[in-house]
PDB file of C-alpha atoms in Angstrom:
ATOM      1  CA  LYS A   1      -6.870  48.861 -60.277  1.00  0.00           C
ATOM      2  CA  PRO A   2      -5.824  48.635 -63.853  1.00  0.00           C
ATOM      3  CA  GLN A   3      -8.417  47.524 -65.773  1.00  0.00           C
ATOM      4  CA  THR A   4      -8.510  43.847 -66.270  1.00  0.00           C
ATOM      5  CA  LEU A   5      -9.946  41.167 -68.272  1.00  0.00           C
ATOM      6  CA  LEU A   6     -10.576  37.556 -67.649  1.00  0.00           C
ATOM      7  CA  ILE A   7      -9.684  34.967 -70.470  1.00  0.00           C
ATOM      8  CA  ASN A   8     -11.324  31.821 -69.754  1.00  0.00           C
ATOM      9  CA  LYS A   9      -9.386  28.576 -70.227  1.00  0.00           C
ATOM     10  CA  HIS A  10      -9.606  27.201 -73.477  1.00  0.00           C
ATOM     11  CA  THR A  11     -10.220  30.100 -75.339  1.00  0.00           C
ATOM     12  CA  ASP A  12      -9.380  30.809 -79.029  1.00  0.00           C
ATOM     13  CA  PRO A  13      -6.432  32.785 -79.473  1.00  0.00           C
ATOM     14  CA  ALA A  14      -8.155  35.126 -82.064  1.00  0.00           C
ATOM     15  CA  VAL A  15     -11.375  35.099 -79.690  1.00  0.00           C
ATOM     16  CA  ALA A  16      -9.299  36.675 -77.012  1.00  0.00           C
ATOM     17  CA  LEU A  17      -7.654  39.083 -79.382  1.00  0.00           C
ATOM     18  CA  ASP A  18     -11.374  40.023 -80.057  1.00  0.00           C
ATOM     19  CA  LEU A  19     -12.347  40.425 -76.338  1.00  0.00           C
ATOM     20  CA  ILE A  20      -9.218  42.752 -75.704  1.00  0.00           C
ATOM     21  CA  ARG A  21      -9.831  44.666 -78.292  1.00  0.00           C
ATOM     22  CA  LYS A  22     -13.464  45.451 -77.502  1.00  0.00           C
ATOM     23  CA  SER A  23     -12.328  45.909 -73.628  1.00  0.00           C
ATOM     24  CA  GLN A  24     -10.351  48.937 -75.218  1.00  0.00           C
ATOM     25  CA  LEU A  25      -7.023  47.882 -73.014  1.00  0.00           C
ATOM     26  CA  ASN A  26      -4.084  48.839 -75.217  1.00  0.00           C
ATOM     27  CA  TYR A  27      -0.507  47.645 -75.467  1.00  0.00           C
ATOM     28  CA  PRO A  28       1.533  47.310 -73.514  1.00  0.00           C
ATOM     29  CA  ILE A  29      -0.632  44.968 -71.412  1.00  0.00           C
ATOM     30  CA  ILE A  30       0.536  42.184 -68.638  1.00  0.00           C
ATOM     31  CA  LEU A  31      -1.187  38.666 -69.249  1.00  0.00           C
ATOM     32  CA  LYS A  32      -0.783  36.297 -66.453  1.00  0.00           C
ATOM     33  CA  PRO A  33      -2.214  32.983 -65.112  1.00  0.00           C
ATOM     34  CA  ASP A  34      -5.634  33.782 -62.901  1.00  0.00           C
ATOM     35  CA  ILE A  35      -4.337  32.004 -60.125  1.00  0.00           C
ATOM     36  CA  GLY A  36      -0.413  31.890 -60.344  1.00  0.00           C
ATOM     37  CA  PHE A  37       2.607  32.704 -57.775  1.00  0.00           C
ATOM     38  CA  ARG A  38       5.912  34.087 -57.485  1.00  0.00           C
ATOM     39  CA  GLY A  39       5.850  35.907 -61.121  1.00  0.00           C
ATOM     40  CA  LEU A  40       4.833  32.257 -62.768  1.00  0.00           C
ATOM     41  CA  LEU A  41       4.114  33.511 -66.480  1.00  0.00           C
ATOM     42  CA  VAL A  42       3.846  37.093 -66.084  1.00  0.00           C
ATOM     43  CA  LYS A  43       4.811  38.480 -69.261  1.00  0.00           C
ATOM     44  CA  LYS A  44       4.711  42.255 -70.809  1.00  0.00           C
ATOM     45  CA  ILE A  45       2.796  42.105 -74.399  1.00  0.00           C
ATOM     46  CA  HIS A  46       3.327  44.616 -77.068  1.00  0.00           C
ATOM     47  CA  ASN A  47       1.265  43.685 -79.987  1.00  0.00           C
ATOM     48  CA  ASP A  48      -1.059  40.984 -81.666  1.00  0.00           C
ATOM     49  CA  ASN A  49       1.510  38.924 -82.357  1.00  0.00           C
ATOM     50  CA  GLN A  50       3.188  38.454 -78.685  1.00  0.00           C
ATOM     51  CA  LEU A  51      -0.480  37.893 -77.617  1.00  0.00           C
ATOM     52  CA  LEU A  52      -1.887  35.439 -79.999  1.00  0.00           C
ATOM     53  CA  GLY A  53       1.628  33.342 -79.331  1.00  0.00           C
ATOM     54  CA  TYR A  54       1.083  33.772 -75.214  1.00  0.00           C
ATOM     55  CA  ILE A  55      -2.578  32.811 -75.639  1.00  0.00           C
ATOM     56  CA  LYS A  56      -1.873  29.727 -77.633  1.00  0.00           C
ATOM     57  CA  GLN A  57       0.807  28.384 -75.657  1.00  0.00           C
ATOM     58  CA  ASN A  58      -0.967  29.034 -72.386  1.00  0.00           C
ATOM     59  CA  ASN A  59      -4.917  28.842 -73.132  1.00  0.00           C
ATOM     60  CA  LYS A  60      -4.787  25.816 -71.005  1.00  0.00           C
ATOM     61  CA  ILE A  61      -5.427  28.210 -67.743  1.00  0.00           C
ATOM     62  CA  ALA A  62      -7.578  30.976 -67.254  1.00  0.00           C
ATOM     63  CA  LEU A  63      -5.734  34.203 -67.871  1.00  0.00           C
ATOM     64  CA  LEU A  64      -5.820  38.034 -66.842  1.00  0.00           C
ATOM     65  CA  ALA A  65      -4.964  40.748 -69.178  1.00  0.00           C
ATOM     66  CA  GLN A  66      -4.533  43.766 -67.489  1.00  0.00           C
ATOM     67  CA  ASP A  67      -3.477  47.420 -67.782  1.00  0.00           C
ATOM     68  CA  PHE A  68       0.418  47.690 -67.662  1.00  0.00           C
ATOM     69  CA  ILE A  69       0.939  50.027 -65.212  1.00  0.00           C
ATOM     70  CA  SER A  70       3.517  52.496 -65.621  1.00  0.00           C
ATOM     71  CA  TYR A  71       4.319  53.771 -62.213  1.00  0.00           C
ATOM     72  CA  PRO A  72       8.280  53.755 -61.314  1.00  0.00           C
ATOM     73  CA  ASN A  73       7.899  51.723 -58.173  1.00  0.00           C
ATOM     74  CA  GLU A  74       6.672  48.683 -57.038  1.00  0.00           C
ATOM     75  CA  MET A  75       6.229  47.196 -53.476  1.00  0.00           C
ATOM     76  CA  GLY A  76       4.436  44.594 -51.634  1.00  0.00           C
ATOM     77  CA  LEU A  77       2.567  46.053 -48.513  1.00  0.00           C
ATOM     78  CA  PHE A  78       0.907  43.695 -45.700  1.00  0.00           C
ATOM     79  CA  TYR A  79      -2.366  44.798 -43.687  1.00  0.00           C
ATOM     80  CA  TYR A  80      -4.670  43.303 -41.210  1.00  0.00           C
ATOM     81  CA  ARG A  81      -7.569  44.181 -39.049  1.00  0.00           C
ATOM     82  CA  ILE A  82      -9.602  42.598 -36.724  1.00  0.00           C
ATOM     83  CA  PRO A  83     -12.976  42.709 -37.534  1.00  0.00           C
ATOM     84  CA  ASN A  84     -14.890  44.154 -35.314  1.00  0.00           C
ATOM     85  CA  GLN A  85     -12.397  47.433 -35.094  1.00  0.00           C
ATOM     86  CA  LYS A  86     -12.818  50.522 -37.053  1.00  0.00           C
ATOM     87  CA  ASP A  87      -8.990  50.652 -38.056  1.00  0.00           C
ATOM     88  CA  GLY A  88      -6.056  48.162 -39.099  1.00  0.00           C
ATOM     89  CA  VAL A  89      -2.212  48.532 -39.468  1.00  0.00           C
ATOM     90  CA  VAL A  90       0.435  47.893 -41.903  1.00  0.00           C
ATOM     91  CA  THR A  91       2.674  45.480 -40.421  1.00  0.00           C
ATOM     92  CA  SER A  92       5.027  44.839 -43.793  1.00  0.00           C
ATOM     93  CA  ILE A  93       6.567  46.913 -46.384  1.00  0.00           C
ATOM     94  CA  THR A  94       8.690  45.030 -49.283  1.00  0.00           C
ATOM     95  CA  LEU A  95      10.536  47.621 -51.696  1.00  0.00           C
ATOM     96  CA  LYS A  96      10.746  45.724 -55.193  1.00  0.00           C
ATOM     97  CA  GLN A  97      13.878  46.819 -56.856  1.00  0.00           C
ATOM     98  CA  PHE A  98      14.102  46.469 -60.611  1.00  0.00           C
ATOM     99  CA  PRO A  99      17.041  44.899 -61.969  1.00  0.00           C
ATOM    100  CA  THR A 100      19.144  47.906 -63.553  1.00  0.00           C
ATOM    101  CA  VAL A 101      22.483  48.337 -64.800  1.00  0.00           C
ATOM    102  CA  ILE A 102      24.512  51.718 -64.749  1.00  0.00           C
ATOM    103  CA  GLY A 103      26.369  52.397 -67.817  1.00  0.00           C
ATOM    104  CA  ASP A 104      30.072  53.665 -68.276  1.00  0.00           C
ATOM    105  CA  GLY A 105      29.781  55.089 -71.596  1.00  0.00           C
ATOM    106  CA  LYS A 106      31.716  52.363 -73.269  1.00  0.00           C
ATOM    107  CA  SER A 107      29.856  48.996 -72.489  1.00  0.00           C
ATOM    108  CA  THR A 108      26.980  47.389 -73.749  1.00  0.00           C
ATOM    109  CA  VAL A 109      23.484  46.511 -71.932  1.00  0.00           C
ATOM    110  CA  LYS A 110      24.787  42.927 -72.630  1.00  0.00           C
ATOM    111  CA  GLU A 111      28.058  43.523 -71.462  1.00  0.00           C
ATOM    112  CA  LEU A 112      26.985  45.067 -68.217  1.00  0.00           C
ATOM    113  CA  ILE A 113      24.361  42.285 -67.451  1.00  0.00           C
ATOM    114  CA  MET A 114      27.756  39.831 -67.449  1.00  0.00           C
ATOM    115  CA  SER A 115      29.965  42.206 -65.582  1.00  0.00           C
ATOM    116  CA  ASP A 116      27.066  42.137 -63.179  1.00  0.00           C
ATOM    117  CA  HIS A 117      27.321  39.171 -60.008  1.00  0.00           C
ATOM    118  CA  ARG A 118      23.785  39.148 -59.732  1.00  0.00           C
ATOM    119  CA  LEU A 119      22.578  40.015 -63.002  1.00  0.00           C
ATOM    120  CA  GLN A 120      24.576  37.273 -65.197  1.00  0.00           C
ATOM    121  CA  ARG A 121      22.594  35.000 -62.895  1.00  0.00           C
ATOM    122  CA  TYR A 122      19.054  36.405 -64.532  1.00  0.00           C
ATOM    123  CA  ALA A 123      21.175  36.588 -68.199  1.00  0.00           C
ATOM    124  CA  ASP A 124      18.831  33.533 -69.825  1.00  0.00           C
ATOM    125  CA  LEU A 125      15.824  35.821 -68.727  1.00  0.00           C
ATOM    126  CA  LEU A 126      17.107  39.583 -69.106  1.00  0.00           C
ATOM    127  CA  ILE A 127      18.972  39.538 -72.517  1.00  0.00           C
ATOM    128  CA  PRO A 128      15.892  38.078 -74.858  1.00  0.00           C
ATOM    129  CA  LEU A 129      13.883  40.522 -73.297  1.00  0.00           C
ATOM    130  CA  GLN A 130      16.171  43.639 -74.082  1.00  0.00           C
ATOM    131  CA  ASN A 131      17.271  41.468 -77.478  1.00  0.00           C
ATOM    132  CA  GLU A 132      16.476  45.038 -79.575  1.00  0.00           C
ATOM    133  CA  ILE A 133      18.774  47.304 -77.718  1.00  0.00           C
ATOM    134  CA  ILE A 134      20.961  44.188 -76.321  1.00  0.00           C
ATOM    135  CA  ASP A 135      24.103  46.267 -78.179  1.00  0.00           C
ATOM    136  CA  HIS A 136      23.494  49.521 -77.105  1.00  0.00           C
ATOM    137  CA  VAL A 137      25.658  51.232 -74.631  1.00  0.00           C
ATOM    138  CA  VAL A 138      24.637  52.970 -72.217  1.00  0.00           C
ATOM    139  CA  ALA A 139      25.907  56.517 -71.335  1.00  0.00           C
ATOM    140  CA  LYS A 140      28.422  56.871 -69.093  1.00  0.00           C
ATOM    141  CA  ASP A 141      26.402  56.918 -65.166  1.00  0.00           C
ATOM    142  CA  GLY A 142      23.238  56.679 -67.133  1.00  0.00           C
ATOM    143  CA  SER A 143      20.694  53.995 -65.456  1.00  0.00           C
ATOM    144  CA  PHE A 144      18.913  51.370 -67.585  1.00  0.00           C
ATOM    145  CA  SER A 145      15.921  49.084 -65.993  1.00  0.00           C
ATOM    146  CA  LEU A 146      16.041  45.686 -67.811  1.00  0.00           C
ATOM    147  CA  SER A 147      12.763  44.710 -66.142  1.00  0.00           C
ATOM    148  CA  GLU A 148       9.243  45.996 -64.972  1.00  0.00           C
ATOM    149  CA  ILE A 149       8.047  43.334 -63.127  1.00  0.00           C
ATOM    150  CA  GLY A 150       8.493  42.898 -59.371  1.00  0.00           C
ATOM    151  CA  ASN A 151       9.418  39.347 -58.833  1.00  0.00           C
ATOM    152  CA  HIS A 152      12.535  37.272 -57.791  1.00  0.00           C
ATOM    153  CA  SER A 153      11.927  35.073 -60.872  1.00  0.00           C
ATOM    154  CA  LYS A 154      12.264  38.236 -62.990  1.00  0.00           C
ATOM    155  CA  GLY A 155      15.153  39.205 -61.286  1.00  0.00           C
ATOM    156  CA  ALA A 156      13.519  42.208 -58.829  1.00  0.00           C
ATOM    157  CA  ARG A 157      15.647  42.165 -55.318  1.00  0.00           C
ATOM    158  CA  PHE A 158      13.676  42.591 -52.080  1.00  0.00           C
ATOM    159  CA  LEU A 159      14.277  45.214 -49.556  1.00  0.00           C
ATOM    160  CA  ASN A 160      12.785  46.028 -46.160  1.00  0.00           C
ATOM    161  CA  GLY A 161      11.017  48.996 -46.475  1.00  0.00           C
ATOM    162  CA  ASN A 162       9.414  48.786 -43.084  1.00  0.00           C
ATOM    163  CA  HIS A 163      10.878  52.377 -42.298  1.00  0.00           C
ATOM    164  CA  LEU A 164       8.472  53.844 -44.230  1.00  0.00           C
ATOM    165  CA  ILE A 165       5.690  52.569 -42.106  1.00  0.00           C
ATOM    166  CA  ASP A 166       3.578  55.738 -39.979  1.00  0.00           C
ATOM    167  CA  SER A 167       0.231  56.924 -39.350  1.00  0.00           C
ATOM    168  CA  ASP A 168      -0.103  58.563 -42.671  1.00  0.00           C
ATOM    169  CA  LEU A 169       0.277  55.645 -44.702  1.00  0.00           C
ATOM    170  CA  ASN A 170      -2.007  53.546 -42.094  1.00  0.00           C
ATOM    171  CA  GLN A 171      -4.727  56.245 -42.642  1.00  0.00           C
ATOM    172  CA  SER A 172      -4.492  56.270 -46.375  1.00  0.00           C
ATOM    173  CA  MET A 173      -4.465  52.178 -46.077  1.00  0.00           C
ATOM    174  CA  ASN A 174      -7.232  52.059 -43.932  1.00  0.00           C
ATOM    175  CA  GLN A 175      -9.618  54.299 -46.238  1.00  0.00           C
ATOM    176  CA  PHE A 176      -8.522  52.047 -49.053  1.00  0.00           C
ATOM    177  CA  PHE A 177      -9.348  48.535 -47.609  1.00  0.00           C
ATOM    178  CA  LYS A 178     -12.719  49.783 -46.220  1.00  0.00           C
ATOM    179  CA  GLN A 179     -13.640  49.920 -49.992  1.00  0.00           C
ATOM    180  CA  VAL A 180     -13.068  45.788 -49.834  1.00  0.00           C
ATOM    181  CA  PRO A 181     -16.035  43.878 -48.436  1.00  0.00           C
ATOM    182  CA  ASP A 182     -14.725  41.377 -45.754  1.00  0.00           C
ATOM    183  CA  TRP A 183     -11.479  41.494 -46.147  1.00  0.00           C
ATOM    184  CA  TYR A 184      -9.241  42.018 -43.165  1.00  0.00           C
ATOM    185  CA  TYR A 185      -5.712  40.191 -43.632  1.00  0.00           C
ATOM    186  CA  GLY A 186      -3.298  39.968 -46.559  1.00  0.00           C
ATOM    187  CA  ARG A 187      -1.065  41.610 -48.973  1.00  0.00           C
ATOM    188  CA  LEU A 188      -1.026  44.498 -51.651  1.00  0.00           C
ATOM    189  CA  ASP A 189       1.249  44.216 -54.334  1.00  0.00           C
ATOM    190  CA  ILE A 190       1.038  47.910 -55.537  1.00  0.00           C
ATOM    191  CA  LYS A 191       2.706  50.050 -58.184  1.00  0.00           C
ATOM    192  CA  TYR A 192       3.191  54.038 -57.264  1.00  0.00           C
ATOM    193  CA  ASN A 193       4.380  57.450 -58.136  1.00  0.00           C
ATOM    194  CA  THR A 194       6.055  58.057 -54.438  1.00  0.00           C
ATOM    195  CA  ILE A 195       5.670  57.484 -51.186  1.00  0.00           C
ATOM    196  CA  GLU A 196       4.413  60.825 -50.535  1.00  0.00           C
ATOM    197  CA  ASP A 197       1.368  60.346 -53.248  1.00  0.00           C
ATOM    198  CA  LEU A 198       1.115  56.979 -51.706  1.00  0.00           C
ATOM    199  CA  LYS A 199       0.598  58.322 -47.931  1.00  0.00           C
ATOM    200  CA  GLN A 200      -2.209  60.785 -49.269  1.00  0.00           C
ATOM    201  CA  GLY A 201      -4.019  57.761 -51.427  1.00  0.00           C
ATOM    202  CA  GLU A 202      -3.214  59.098 -54.632  1.00  0.00           C
ATOM    203  CA  GLY A 203      -0.646  58.248 -57.249  1.00  0.00           C
ATOM    204  CA  PHE A 204      -1.093  54.321 -57.381  1.00  0.00           C
ATOM    205  CA  LYS A 205      -2.716  51.306 -58.394  1.00  0.00           C
ATOM    206  CA  VAL A 206      -3.444  47.988 -57.236  1.00  0.00           C
ATOM    207  CA  ILE A 207      -2.063  45.113 -59.177  1.00  0.00           C
ATOM    208  CA  GLU A 208      -2.755  41.821 -57.186  1.00  0.00           C
ATOM    209  CA  LEU A 209      -4.562  42.070 -53.760  1.00  0.00           C
ATOM    210  CA  ASN A 210      -4.043  38.668 -51.959  1.00  0.00           C
ATOM    211  CA  GLY A 211      -5.695  36.608 -48.944  1.00  0.00           C
ATOM    212  CA  ILE A 212      -5.206  34.396 -46.217  1.00  0.00           C
ATOM    213  CA  ILE A 213      -2.271  32.489 -47.563  1.00  0.00           C
ATOM    214  CA  SER A 214      -0.418  35.774 -47.769  1.00  0.00           C
ATOM    215  CA  GLU A 215       2.653  36.710 -46.041  1.00  0.00           C
ATOM    216  CA  PRO A 216       4.784  39.773 -45.055  1.00  0.00           C
ATOM    217  CA  THR A 217       8.084  39.550 -47.533  1.00  0.00           C
ATOM    218  CA  HIS A 218      10.231  42.411 -45.917  1.00  0.00           C
TER     219      HIS A 218
END
């Protein structure tokens, strides 16, 4: 799991900044509600000023500060195990495709967003996120990711990944889940390097572990 720090509600922003420094979390970090849903208030933070502003605006709720995980892929993985049985099973995989533009060697990032039927619907979100390079021309056939948070509200697409479920993945996940006492049912949100690594139990981090109200999202 990523290194994670709980910031209690009503914490003074300066105190929160000091706690984060002492925890040795390094930018960029993710800030999000301790109890949230569907990407609510999840934000990638790059510096002290952004952090102080975010906490000042949202300190009526408990927050989590978390390492930003740079693995290139994200999925939601649903699993269950009957409590008196040795092994469980992966029943659902949702692949999360980050919003991405493909360059033509002439158009700026903003122009590519506005010419895409789907991405233009997220323009109010994506353009401020890329404000510093919004007028940059993307090389022909070059790809540029506009967001790194795997949620509908941040522009991500959810795709059915159930074809990736096999005995190797089930074995890897059984080994993992047995490390979590009394947990038998729910969905992991995972950032990972490759599916081959994940099936070997390597190259991944769990950014959320969701319990009984979870749903398979494939």
